[in-house]
Coordinates of C-alpha atoms in Angstrom, one line a residue:
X1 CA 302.6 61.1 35.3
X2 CA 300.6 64.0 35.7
X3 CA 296.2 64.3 35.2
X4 CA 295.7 67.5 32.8
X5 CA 293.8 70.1 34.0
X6 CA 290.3 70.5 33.0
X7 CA 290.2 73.3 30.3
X8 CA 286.4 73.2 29.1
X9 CA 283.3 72.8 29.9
X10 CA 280.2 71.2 28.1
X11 CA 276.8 72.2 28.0
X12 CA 273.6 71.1 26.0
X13 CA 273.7 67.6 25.6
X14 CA 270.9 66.0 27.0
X15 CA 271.7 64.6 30.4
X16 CA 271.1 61.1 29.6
X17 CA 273.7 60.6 27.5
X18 CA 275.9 62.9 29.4
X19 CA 276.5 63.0 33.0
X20 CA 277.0 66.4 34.9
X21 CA 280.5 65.2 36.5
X22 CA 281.7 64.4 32.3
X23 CA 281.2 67.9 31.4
X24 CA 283.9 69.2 32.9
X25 CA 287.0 67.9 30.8
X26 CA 290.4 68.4 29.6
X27 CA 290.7 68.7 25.7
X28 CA 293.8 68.6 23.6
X29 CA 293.1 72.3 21.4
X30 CA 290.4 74.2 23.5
X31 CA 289.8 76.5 19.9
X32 CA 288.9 73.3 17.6
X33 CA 285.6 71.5 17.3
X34 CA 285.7 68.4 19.8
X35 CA 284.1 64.9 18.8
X36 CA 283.9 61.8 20.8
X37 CA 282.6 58.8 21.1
X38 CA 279.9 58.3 23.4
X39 CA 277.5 55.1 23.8
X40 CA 276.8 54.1 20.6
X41 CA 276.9 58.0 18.6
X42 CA 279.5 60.6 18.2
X43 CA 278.8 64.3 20.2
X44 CA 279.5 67.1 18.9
X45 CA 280.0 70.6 20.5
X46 CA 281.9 73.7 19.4
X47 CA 283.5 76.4 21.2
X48 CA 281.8 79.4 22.3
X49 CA 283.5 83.0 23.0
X50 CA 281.8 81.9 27.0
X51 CA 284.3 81.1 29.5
X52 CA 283.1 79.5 32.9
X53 CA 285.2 79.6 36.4
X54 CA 284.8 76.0 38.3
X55 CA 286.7 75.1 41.3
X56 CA 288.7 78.3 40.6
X57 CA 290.0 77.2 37.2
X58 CA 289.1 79.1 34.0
X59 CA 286.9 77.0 31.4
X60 CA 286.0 77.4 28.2
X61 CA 282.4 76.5 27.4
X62 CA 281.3 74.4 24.6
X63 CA 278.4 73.9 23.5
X64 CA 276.3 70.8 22.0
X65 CA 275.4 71.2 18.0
X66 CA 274.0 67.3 17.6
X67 CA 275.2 63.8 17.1
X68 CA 275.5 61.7 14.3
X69 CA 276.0 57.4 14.0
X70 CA 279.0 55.9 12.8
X71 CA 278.8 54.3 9.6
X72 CA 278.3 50.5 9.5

């Protein structure tokens, strides 16, 4: 089974709820919103038209637009 390759990059979330080395991820549809589940709150970031190069692989950024609380 093959790891995929890390497509994106996230910026703008504060560092305490997101570590540098989690930023740089893999995400099913690069072009769509992404949520996910993180602590106890959901992250949200959206793509920008910014592309980043780590490690010599092409990523597009994202970039942080809040968090909400799921409903109990």
């Amino acid at each position: 089974m093959s790891v995929a390759q890390p497509n994106v990059v996230l910026r703008g979330c504060p560092s305490s709820y997101l570590a540098e080395e989690e930023r740089v991820r893999h995400v099913p549809d690069p072009g769509d919103r992404l949520k996910f589940y993180l602590g106890n709150r959901y992250e949200h970031f959206v793509p920008t038209s910014e592309w980043e190069v780590h490690d010599g692989v092409r990523l597009r950024v994202f970039v942080w637009t809040g968090a909400t609380r799921p409903a109990e």
